[in-house]
Amino acid sequence: MEEGRKIVYSAVQPSGNLTIGNYAGAIRNWVSMQREYDCFFAVADMHAITVRQEPSLLRRRTLELVALYLACGLDPEGCALYVQSAVPQHAELCWVLNTVAYVGEMSRMTQFKDKSQKHAENINMGLMDYPVLMAADILLYQTDLVPVGADQKQHVEIARDLAVRFNNRFGETFRVPEPLILRSGAKICSLQEPTKKMSKSDENPNASVFLTDERDAILRKFKRAVTDSENEIRFAEEKPGVSNLLSIYSYFRGITVPEAEREFAGKGYGDFKLAVGETVADALAPVQAERARLLADRAYLDRVLKAGAEKAYSAARRTLSKVHRKVGFYRGD
Ligand code: ATP
Ligand code: LTN
């Protein structure tokens, strides 16, 4: 870690197969930041258990996510890649931050409201505490920037509020982080309900394109994507399905939306959907091959995680001792 470089923190939950939304909104941006910043990227398994998980599946998905991070281009030398639960300071800082977070503000969080509805039989304390744990993740590393998709903005704002509140009460302790939401790829929508974001836990398998989907499945999902009754390929609010496909296409081709519109001027929806599917399948093929290769080398993945957790641990320990001193915990001399 170099002195004076800005610090970047982000994480994804191992709560399902990753979608092209997670890729475009989060991981791809991390890859482009790792050279310029000191980066910490975690697998947020403690967040994942706020909804019910099958333990053996959670363990497997954790390792798969690490392989995917690496396959997408994260460099274990250039950043700390680790599993959140392996660094105990996350839970410890969460406890202290809980005492400056208000029940009222947590109960107003959009994601909490959504997930409480979706998991009405299991509205546990962890689900409500989710943003506080996320604030602990971020603040532990004195983070400057948090690259996430648009849906996580509210949570990064809570992390900022908690940092400022703590600093005001106990004296300067935390750096106040900023969200970094890149416009392109920030919100990829469901292929079936294109006004909703694409989500890895969507019950409809045709709604989301997973990074592990085979070529045939990708082509089929795009073919079935919901559009509209016109036959004009243009980006417009009243055409959420077509607009979403244009965003996905331009993102994966590395061109602008107007350029994509020009490319498909006069073409029909059938050709358009096929082109989007092929573009996405071509872009994912090398990531999939590399992920499979890495998953066959468990010893390597374990080494990466161990080194990452050590880096994270020493940075986290520094902030946590400061916090403990500030709040008045006795440690002897
Ligand atoms: P879940 O469905 O389990 O709640 P999710 O698919 O929303 O999960 P998260 O683990 O919550 O995924 O998010 C991981 C990262 O991916 C976050 O930075 C989030 O903002 C980003 N992200 C998730 N979905 C999208 C999307 N559809 N478009 C752009 N970014 C997204
Ligand atoms: N809640 C995030 C995942 C996450 C995260 C973080 C993102 C957990 N801790 C810290 C950024 C910073 C999500 O994307 N659902």
Tab-separated table of C-alpha atoms and ligand atoms in Angstrom:
chain	number	residue	atom	x	y	z
A	1	MET	CA	0.000	0.000	0.000
A	2	GLU	CA	1.424	3.367	-0.969
A	3	GLU	CA	1.294	6.366	1.283
A	4	GLY	CA	-0.987	9.154	0.061
A	5	ARG	CA	-2.991	7.130	-2.445
A	6	LYS	CA	-6.752	7.275	-2.255
A	7	ILE	CA	-8.515	4.262	-0.795
A	8	VAL	CA	-11.279	2.359	-2.572
A	9	TYR	CA	-13.622	-0.173	-0.973
A	10	SER	CA	-16.400	-2.287	-2.400
A	11	ALA	CA	-18.024	-5.690	-2.041
A	12	VAL	CA	-20.630	-7.993	-3.528
A	13	GLN	CA	-22.738	-10.521	-1.633
A	14	PRO	CA	-22.288	-14.207	-2.494
A	15	SER	CA	-26.067	-14.545	-2.500
A	16	GLY	CA	-26.501	-15.988	-5.978
A	17	ASN	CA	-24.962	-16.112	-9.406
A	18	LEU	CA	-23.745	-12.713	-10.516
A	19	THR	CA	-25.605	-10.941	-13.296
A	20	ILE	CA	-24.367	-8.667	-16.052
A	21	GLY	CA	-25.757	-5.867	-13.814
A	22	ASN	CA	-23.278	-6.703	-11.058
A	23	TYR	CA	-20.552	-6.878	-13.670
A	24	ALA	CA	-21.299	-3.560	-15.364
A	25	GLY	CA	-22.414	-1.667	-12.246
A	26	ALA	CA	-19.650	-2.840	-9.964
A	27	ILE	CA	-16.846	-5.284	-10.780
A	28	ARG	CA	-15.776	-3.902	-14.167
A	29	ASN	CA	-15.285	-0.498	-12.583
A	30	TRP	CA	-13.194	-1.975	-9.818
A	31	VAL	CA	-10.820	-3.451	-12.368
A	32	SER	CA	-10.161	-0.066	-13.900
A	33	MET	CA	-9.465	1.505	-10.479
A	34	GLN	CA	-6.988	-0.949	-9.050
A	35	ARG	CA	-3.874	0.604	-10.524
A	36	GLU	CA	-4.563	4.122	-9.413
A	37	TYR	CA	-5.888	3.483	-5.898
A	38	ASP	CA	-5.310	1.293	-2.859
A	39	CYS	CA	-8.224	-1.099	-3.198
A	40	PHE	CA	-10.043	-3.462	-0.854
A	41	PHE	CA	-12.599	-5.783	-2.442
A	42	ALA	CA	-14.558	-8.191	-0.291
A	43	VAL	CA	-17.035	-11.013	-0.579
A	44	ALA	CA	-19.826	-9.782	1.698
A	45	ASP	CA	-20.860	-13.099	3.250
A	46	MET	CA	-22.025	-11.443	6.486
A	47	HIS	CA	-24.445	-9.350	4.463
A	48	ALA	CA	-25.614	-12.397	2.537
A	49	ILE	CA	-26.868	-14.198	5.671
A	50	THR	CA	-29.389	-11.418	6.358
A	51	VAL	CA	-31.619	-13.483	4.099
A	52	ARG	CA	-31.733	-17.270	4.470
A	53	GLN	CA	-28.845	-19.085	2.784
A	54	GLU	CA	-28.110	-22.766	2.446
A	55	PRO	CA	-24.738	-23.055	4.313
A	56	SER	CA	-22.995	-25.392	1.869
A	57	LEU	CA	-24.154	-23.283	-1.055
A	58	LEU	CA	-22.972	-20.073	0.621
A	59	ARG	CA	-19.523	-21.583	1.088
A	60	ARG	CA	-19.366	-22.659	-2.535
A	61	ARG	CA	-20.611	-19.343	-3.859
A	62	THR	CA	-18.028	-17.495	-1.793
A	63	LEU	CA	-15.204	-19.319	-3.541
A	64	GLU	CA	-16.897	-18.958	-6.924
A	65	LEU	CA	-17.171	-15.232	-6.408
A	66	VAL	CA	-13.477	-14.971	-5.645
A	67	ALA	CA	-12.691	-16.895	-8.846
A	68	LEU	CA	-14.982	-14.560	-10.744
A	69	TYR	CA	-13.343	-11.436	-9.284
A	70	LEU	CA	-10.000	-12.715	-10.535
A	71	ALA	CA	-11.428	-13.812	-13.889
A	72	CYS	CA	-12.833	-10.315	-14.420
A	73	GLY	CA	-9.322	-8.938	-14.020
A	74	LEU	CA	-8.791	-8.084	-10.354
A	75	ASP	CA	-5.130	-8.446	-9.506
A	76	PRO	CA	-4.463	-9.988	-6.074
A	77	GLU	CA	-1.106	-8.189	-5.890
A	78	GLY	CA	-2.659	-4.814	-6.573
A	79	CYS	CA	-5.573	-5.035	-4.160
A	80	ALA	CA	-6.754	-6.846	-1.042
A	81	LEU	CA	-9.263	-9.542	-2.013
A	82	TYR	CA	-10.837	-11.217	0.979
A	83	VAL	CA	-13.898	-12.662	2.658
A	84	GLN	CA	-15.631	-10.196	4.984
A	85	SER	CA	-16.249	-12.674	7.828
A	86	ALA	CA	-12.532	-13.539	7.971
A	87	VAL	CA	-11.758	-10.043	9.279
A	88	PRO	CA	-13.504	-9.773	12.665
A	89	GLN	CA	-13.200	-5.985	12.867
A	90	HIS	CA	-16.186	-5.598	10.513
A	91	ALA	CA	-18.547	-7.025	13.136
A	92	GLU	CA	-16.769	-5.175	15.941
A	93	LEU	CA	-17.032	-1.771	14.308
A	94	CYS	CA	-20.625	-2.507	13.342
A	95	TRP	CA	-21.469	-2.845	17.036
A	96	VAL	CA	-20.048	0.557	17.919
A	97	LEU	CA	-21.695	2.227	14.915
A	98	ASN	CA	-25.015	0.685	15.941
A	99	THR	CA	-24.956	3.000	18.921
A	100	VAL	CA	-24.911	6.106	16.705
A	101	ALA	CA	-27.389	4.764	14.108
A	102	TYR	CA	-31.085	5.381	14.667
A	103	VAL	CA	-33.822	2.795	14.279
A	104	GLY	CA	-35.944	5.380	12.450
A	105	GLU	CA	-33.407	6.043	9.698
A	106	MET	CA	-32.688	2.341	9.195
A	107	SER	CA	-36.357	1.488	8.885
A	108	ARG	CA	-36.677	4.060	6.081
A	109	MET	CA	-34.005	2.491	3.845
A	110	THR	CA	-35.413	1.478	0.467
A	111	GLN	CA	-33.618	-1.856	0.349
A	112	PHE	CA	-34.802	-2.738	3.879
A	113	LYS	CA	-38.391	-2.000	2.891
A	114	ASP	CA	-38.079	-4.041	-0.319
A	115	LYS	CA	-36.411	-6.998	1.354
A	116	SER	CA	-38.872	-6.961	4.293
A	117	GLN	CA	-41.662	-7.318	1.794
A	118	LYS	CA	-39.891	-10.033	-0.129
A	119	HIS	CA	-38.901	-11.993	2.985
A	120	ALA	CA	-41.885	-11.219	5.213
A	121	GLU	CA	-41.360	-14.449	7.166
A	122	ASN	CA	-37.804	-13.473	8.128
A	123	ILE	CA	-37.468	-9.771	8.945
A	124	ASN	CA	-34.477	-10.279	11.201
A	125	MET	CA	-32.383	-7.680	13.036
A	126	GLY	CA	-29.516	-8.225	10.591
A	127	LEU	CA	-31.676	-7.155	7.675
A	128	MET	CA	-32.334	-3.840	9.346
A	129	ASP	CA	-28.715	-3.513	10.410
A	130	TYR	CA	-27.431	-4.194	6.901
A	131	PRO	CA	-26.531	-0.545	6.166
A	132	VAL	CA	-24.658	-0.202	9.463
A	133	LEU	CA	-22.528	-3.256	8.671
A	134	MET	CA	-21.909	-1.789	5.236
A	135	ALA	CA	-20.869	1.510	6.851
A	136	ALA	CA	-18.482	-0.451	9.074
A	137	ASP	CA	-16.966	-2.141	5.989
A	138	ILE	CA	-16.332	1.191	4.357
A	139	LEU	CA	-15.222	3.250	7.366
A	140	LEU	CA	-12.790	0.602	8.693
A	141	TYR	CA	-10.421	1.282	5.807
A	142	GLN	CA	-10.636	5.097	5.847
A	143	THR	CA	-12.135	4.785	2.395
A	144	ASP	CA	-12.297	7.716	-0.027
A	145	LEU	CA	-14.324	6.150	-2.835
A	146	VAL	CA	-16.971	3.428	-3.005
A	147	PRO	CA	-17.663	2.192	-6.565
A	148	VAL	CA	-21.193	0.729	-6.632
A	149	GLY	CA	-24.297	0.563	-8.792
A	150	ALA	CA	-26.973	3.248	-8.424
A	151	ASP	CA	-29.091	1.129	-6.048
A	152	GLN	CA	-26.428	1.310	-3.320
A	153	LYS	CA	-26.164	5.103	-3.237
A	154	GLN	CA	-28.491	5.422	-0.258
A	155	HIS	CA	-26.338	3.019	1.750
A	156	VAL	CA	-23.151	4.939	1.018
A	157	GLU	CA	-24.934	8.094	2.128
A	158	ILE	CA	-25.776	6.445	5.454
A	159	ALA	CA	-22.103	5.532	5.825
A	160	ARG	CA	-21.248	9.214	5.311
A	161	ASP	CA	-23.869	10.319	7.844
A	162	LEU	CA	-22.612	7.858	10.451
A	163	ALA	CA	-19.006	8.942	9.887
A	164	VAL	CA	-19.862	12.609	10.332
A	165	ARG	CA	-22.039	11.912	13.372
A	166	PHE	CA	-19.332	9.823	15.034
A	167	ASN	CA	-16.636	12.395	14.250
A	168	ASN	CA	-18.768	15.180	15.720
A	169	ARG	CA	-19.446	13.240	18.872
A	170	PHE	CA	-16.024	11.709	19.535
A	171	GLY	CA	-13.564	13.777	17.493
A	172	GLU	CA	-12.031	13.197	14.057
A	173	THR	CA	-11.906	9.422	13.528
A	174	PHE	CA	-13.255	8.440	10.113
A	175	ARG	CA	-12.666	9.748	6.624
A	176	VAL	CA	-16.011	10.594	4.990
A	177	PRO	CA	-16.407	8.425	1.851
A	178	GLU	CA	-17.950	9.330	-1.503
A	179	PRO	CA	-19.985	6.974	-3.704
A	180	LEU	CA	-18.641	6.511	-7.210
A	181	ILE	CA	-21.425	5.668	-9.619
A	182	LEU	CA	-20.421	5.597	-13.248
A	183	ARG	CA	-23.212	6.474	-15.598
A	184	SER	CA	-22.610	3.745	-18.104
A	185	GLY	CA	-23.698	0.390	-16.652
A	186	ALA	CA	-24.971	1.884	-13.373
A	187	LYS	CA	-28.408	0.392	-13.820
A	188	ILE	CA	-29.056	-2.589	-16.001
A	189	CYS	CA	-32.714	-3.558	-15.880
A	190	SER	CA	-34.584	-6.839	-15.809
A	191	LEU	CA	-35.242	-8.349	-19.254
A	192	GLN	CA	-38.767	-9.227	-18.173
A	193	GLU	CA	-39.744	-6.118	-16.209
A	194	PRO	CA	-37.472	-3.462	-17.680
A	195	THR	CA	-38.480	-0.762	-15.208
A	196	LYS	CA	-36.938	-2.830	-12.377
A	197	LYS	CA	-33.222	-3.411	-11.877
A	198	MET	CA	-31.791	-6.740	-12.924
A	199	SER	CA	-31.193	-8.701	-9.741
A	200	LYS	CA	-29.349	-11.921	-9.032
A	201	SER	CA	-32.124	-13.120	-6.740
A	202	ASP	CA	-34.993	-12.570	-9.196
A	203	GLU	CA	-37.331	-15.554	-9.207
A	204	ASN	CA	-37.890	-15.417	-12.949
A	205	PRO	CA	-34.827	-17.035	-14.581
A	206	ASN	CA	-35.472	-15.180	-17.855
A	207	ALA	CA	-35.219	-11.795	-16.156
A	208	SER	CA	-31.485	-11.897	-15.477
A	209	VAL	CA	-28.447	-12.811	-17.535
A	210	PHE	CA	-25.877	-14.515	-15.345
A	211	LEU	CA	-22.161	-14.325	-15.929
A	212	THR	CA	-22.112	-18.125	-15.933
A	213	ASP	CA	-24.918	-18.546	-18.493
A	214	GLU	CA	-24.004	-20.533	-21.564
A	215	ARG	CA	-24.201	-18.960	-24.989
A	216	ASP	CA	-27.514	-20.649	-25.865
A	217	ALA	CA	-29.140	-19.470	-22.646
A	218	ILE	CA	-27.921	-15.911	-23.220
A	219	LEU	CA	-29.297	-15.837	-26.772
A	220	ARG	CA	-32.602	-17.313	-25.605
A	221	LYS	CA	-33.031	-14.786	-22.773
A	222	PHE	CA	-32.402	-11.832	-25.067
A	223	LYS	CA	-34.735	-13.282	-27.659
A	224	ARG	CA	-37.495	-13.389	-25.032
A	225	ALA	CA	-36.711	-9.958	-23.609
A	226	VAL	CA	-39.797	-7.767	-23.189
A	227	THR	CA	-39.914	-4.852	-25.654
A	228	ASP	CA	-42.988	-3.004	-26.949
A	229	SER	CA	-45.466	-3.048	-29.802
A	230	GLU	CA	-43.596	-0.547	-32.024
A	231	ASN	CA	-40.744	-1.661	-34.164
A	232	GLU	CA	-38.362	1.214	-33.691
A	233	ILE	CA	-35.000	0.913	-31.993
A	234	ARG	CA	-34.519	4.124	-30.058
A	235	PHE	CA	-33.767	5.119	-26.491
A	236	ALA	CA	-36.818	6.661	-24.802
A	237	GLU	CA	-38.455	6.669	-21.398
A	238	GLU	CA	-41.653	5.156	-22.785
A	239	LYS	CA	-39.620	2.302	-24.278
A	240	PRO	CA	-37.896	0.822	-21.189
A	241	GLY	CA	-37.295	-2.610	-22.743
A	242	VAL	CA	-35.643	-1.367	-25.936
A	243	SER	CA	-33.734	1.317	-24.012
A	244	ASN	CA	-32.354	-1.292	-21.625
A	245	LEU	CA	-31.212	-3.472	-24.546
A	246	LEU	CA	-29.558	-0.442	-26.146
A	247	SER	CA	-27.733	0.328	-22.890
A	248	ILE	CA	-26.555	-3.261	-22.556
A	249	TYR	CA	-25.418	-3.408	-26.174
A	250	SER	CA	-23.555	-0.116	-26.074
A	251	TYR	CA	-21.949	-0.987	-22.750
A	252	PHE	CA	-20.585	-4.315	-23.989
A	253	ARG	CA	-19.510	-2.905	-27.354
A	254	GLY	CA	-17.872	0.122	-25.728
A	255	ILE	CA	-19.874	2.588	-27.857
A	256	THR	CA	-22.428	5.277	-27.001
A	257	VAL	CA	-26.185	4.759	-27.068
A	258	PRO	CA	-26.670	7.122	-30.085
A	259	GLU	CA	-24.031	5.120	-31.964
A	260	ALA	CA	-25.934	1.930	-31.191
A	261	GLU	CA	-29.204	3.546	-32.318
A	262	ARG	CA	-27.594	4.489	-35.616
A	263	GLU	CA	-26.288	0.964	-36.112
A	264	PHE	CA	-29.813	-0.465	-35.802
A	265	ALA	CA	-31.724	2.230	-37.672
A	266	GLY	CA	-34.301	0.531	-39.874
A	267	LYS	CA	-33.646	-2.938	-38.414
A	268	GLY	CA	-36.261	-5.110	-36.666
A	269	TYR	CA	-36.406	-6.241	-33.033
A	270	GLY	CA	-35.486	-9.823	-33.941
A	271	ASP	CA	-32.107	-8.883	-35.465
A	272	PHE	CA	-31.474	-6.394	-32.698
A	273	LYS	CA	-32.057	-8.913	-29.899
A	274	LEU	CA	-29.843	-11.465	-31.602
A	275	ALA	CA	-27.038	-8.907	-31.933
A	276	VAL	CA	-27.305	-7.942	-28.255
A	277	GLY	CA	-27.223	-11.613	-27.204
A	278	GLU	CA	-24.196	-12.383	-29.366
A	279	THR	CA	-22.300	-9.363	-28.134
A	280	VAL	CA	-22.890	-10.260	-24.497
A	281	ALA	CA	-22.062	-13.953	-25.052
A	282	ASP	CA	-18.798	-13.038	-26.822
A	283	ALA	CA	-17.801	-10.657	-24.040
A	284	LEU	CA	-18.480	-13.219	-21.311
A	285	ALA	CA	-16.819	-16.245	-22.918
A	286	PRO	CA	-13.227	-15.436	-21.830
A	287	VAL	CA	-14.351	-14.545	-18.286
A	288	GLN	CA	-16.171	-17.867	-18.021
A	289	ALA	CA	-13.172	-19.857	-19.233
A	290	GLU	CA	-10.836	-18.137	-16.789
A	291	ARG	CA	-13.272	-18.619	-13.907
A	292	ALA	CA	-13.433	-22.358	-14.592
A	293	ARG	CA	-9.642	-22.587	-14.753
A	294	LEU	CA	-9.259	-20.770	-11.431
A	295	LEU	CA	-11.898	-22.847	-9.664
A	296	ALA	CA	-9.852	-25.932	-10.426
A	297	ASP	CA	-6.949	-24.408	-8.439
A	298	ARG	CA	-8.359	-24.211	-4.944
A	299	ALA	CA	-4.933	-23.880	-3.301
A	300	TYR	CA	-4.260	-20.722	-5.299
A	301	LEU	CA	-7.627	-19.173	-4.380
A	302	ASP	CA	-7.005	-19.953	-0.708
A	303	ARG	CA	-3.595	-18.269	-0.911
A	304	VAL	CA	-5.105	-15.156	-2.486
A	305	LEU	CA	-7.746	-14.956	0.251
A	306	LYS	CA	-5.244	-15.456	3.047
A	307	ALA	CA	-2.968	-12.693	1.766
A	308	GLY	CA	-5.964	-10.392	1.215
A	309	ALA	CA	-7.339	-10.988	4.710
A	310	GLU	CA	-3.924	-10.215	6.224
A	311	LYS	CA	-3.714	-6.887	4.392
A	312	ALA	CA	-7.267	-6.009	5.373
A	313	TYR	CA	-6.751	-7.104	8.975
A	314	SER	CA	-3.826	-4.815	9.628
A	315	ALA	CA	-5.580	-1.781	8.111
A	316	ALA	CA	-8.823	-2.558	9.964
A	317	ARG	CA	-7.049	-3.033	13.282
A	318	ARG	CA	-5.647	0.484	13.172
A	319	THR	CA	-9.059	2.111	12.734
A	320	LEU	CA	-10.752	-0.103	15.279
A	321	SER	CA	-8.211	0.658	18.060
A	322	LYS	CA	-8.717	4.334	17.393
A	323	VAL	CA	-12.484	3.879	17.664
A	324	HIS	CA	-12.164	1.933	20.905
A	325	ARG	CA	-9.985	4.682	22.380
A	326	LYS	CA	-12.381	7.410	21.281
A	327	VAL	CA	-15.458	5.822	22.802
A	328	GLY	CA	-13.656	5.169	26.103
A	329	PHE	CA	-13.039	1.416	26.194
A	330	TYR	CA	-10.393	0.594	28.829
A	331	ARG	CA	-7.298	-1.248	27.611
A	332	GLY	CA	-4.753	-0.831	30.459
A	333	ASP	CA	-1.369	0.423	29.335
B	1	ATP	P1	-29.700	-9.273	-4.584
B	1	ATP	O1	-30.633	-9.532	-5.711
B	1	ATP	O2	-29.201	-10.522	-3.892
B	1	ATP	O3	-30.128	-8.203	-3.644
B	1	ATP	P2	-28.086	-7.741	-6.390
B	1	ATP	O4	-28.112	-8.399	-7.718
B	1	ATP	O5	-28.851	-6.495	-6.202
B	1	ATP	O6	-28.381	-8.770	-5.240
B	1	ATP	P3	-25.789	-6.934	-4.886
B	1	ATP	O7	-24.916	-7.968	-4.276
B	1	ATP	O8	-26.752	-6.254	-4.008
B	1	ATP	O9	-26.565	-7.514	-6.129
B	1	ATP	O10	-24.926	-5.840	-5.627
B	1	ATP	C1	-23.571	-5.943	-5.975
B	1	ATP	C2	-23.152	-4.726	-6.768
B	1	ATP	O11	-23.737	-4.746	-8.066
B	1	ATP	C3	-23.578	-3.380	-6.151
B	1	ATP	O12	-22.553	-2.428	-6.366
B	1	ATP	C4	-24.798	-3.019	-6.919
B	1	ATP	O13	-25.029	-1.624	-6.932
B	1	ATP	C5	-24.451	-3.544	-8.303
B	1	ATP	N1	-25.657	-3.885	-9.064
B	1	ATP	C6	-26.584	-4.814	-8.719
B	1	ATP	N2	-27.547	-4.899	-9.642
B	1	ATP	C7	-27.219	-3.997	-10.602
B	1	ATP	C8	-27.835	-3.607	-11.838
B	1	ATP	N3	-28.944	-4.173	-12.250
B	1	ATP	N4	-27.240	-2.652	-12.593
B	1	ATP	C9	-26.085	-2.075	-12.166
B	1	ATP	N5	-25.464	-2.391	-11.009
B	1	ATP	C10	-26.012	-3.333	-10.235
B	2	LTN	N1	-24.585	-4.035	0.036
B	2	LTN	C1	-23.700	-4.097	-1.099
B	2	LTN	C2	-22.554	-5.022	-0.903
B	2	LTN	C3	-21.632	-4.414	0.057
B	2	LTN	C4	-20.856	-3.240	-0.156
B	2	LTN	C5	-20.159	-3.042	1.067
B	2	LTN	C6	-20.699	-2.376	-1.232
B	2	LTN	C7	-21.393	-4.850	1.320
B	2	LTN	N2	-20.491	-4.020	1.927
B	2	LTN	C8	-19.302	-1.961	1.208
B	2	LTN	C9	-19.828	-1.300	-1.064
B	2	LTN	C10	-19.149	-1.088	0.143
B	2	LTN	C11	-24.487	-4.498	-2.283
B	2	LTN	O1	-24.015	-4.250	-3.323
B	2	LTN	N3	-25.610	-5.076	-2.129
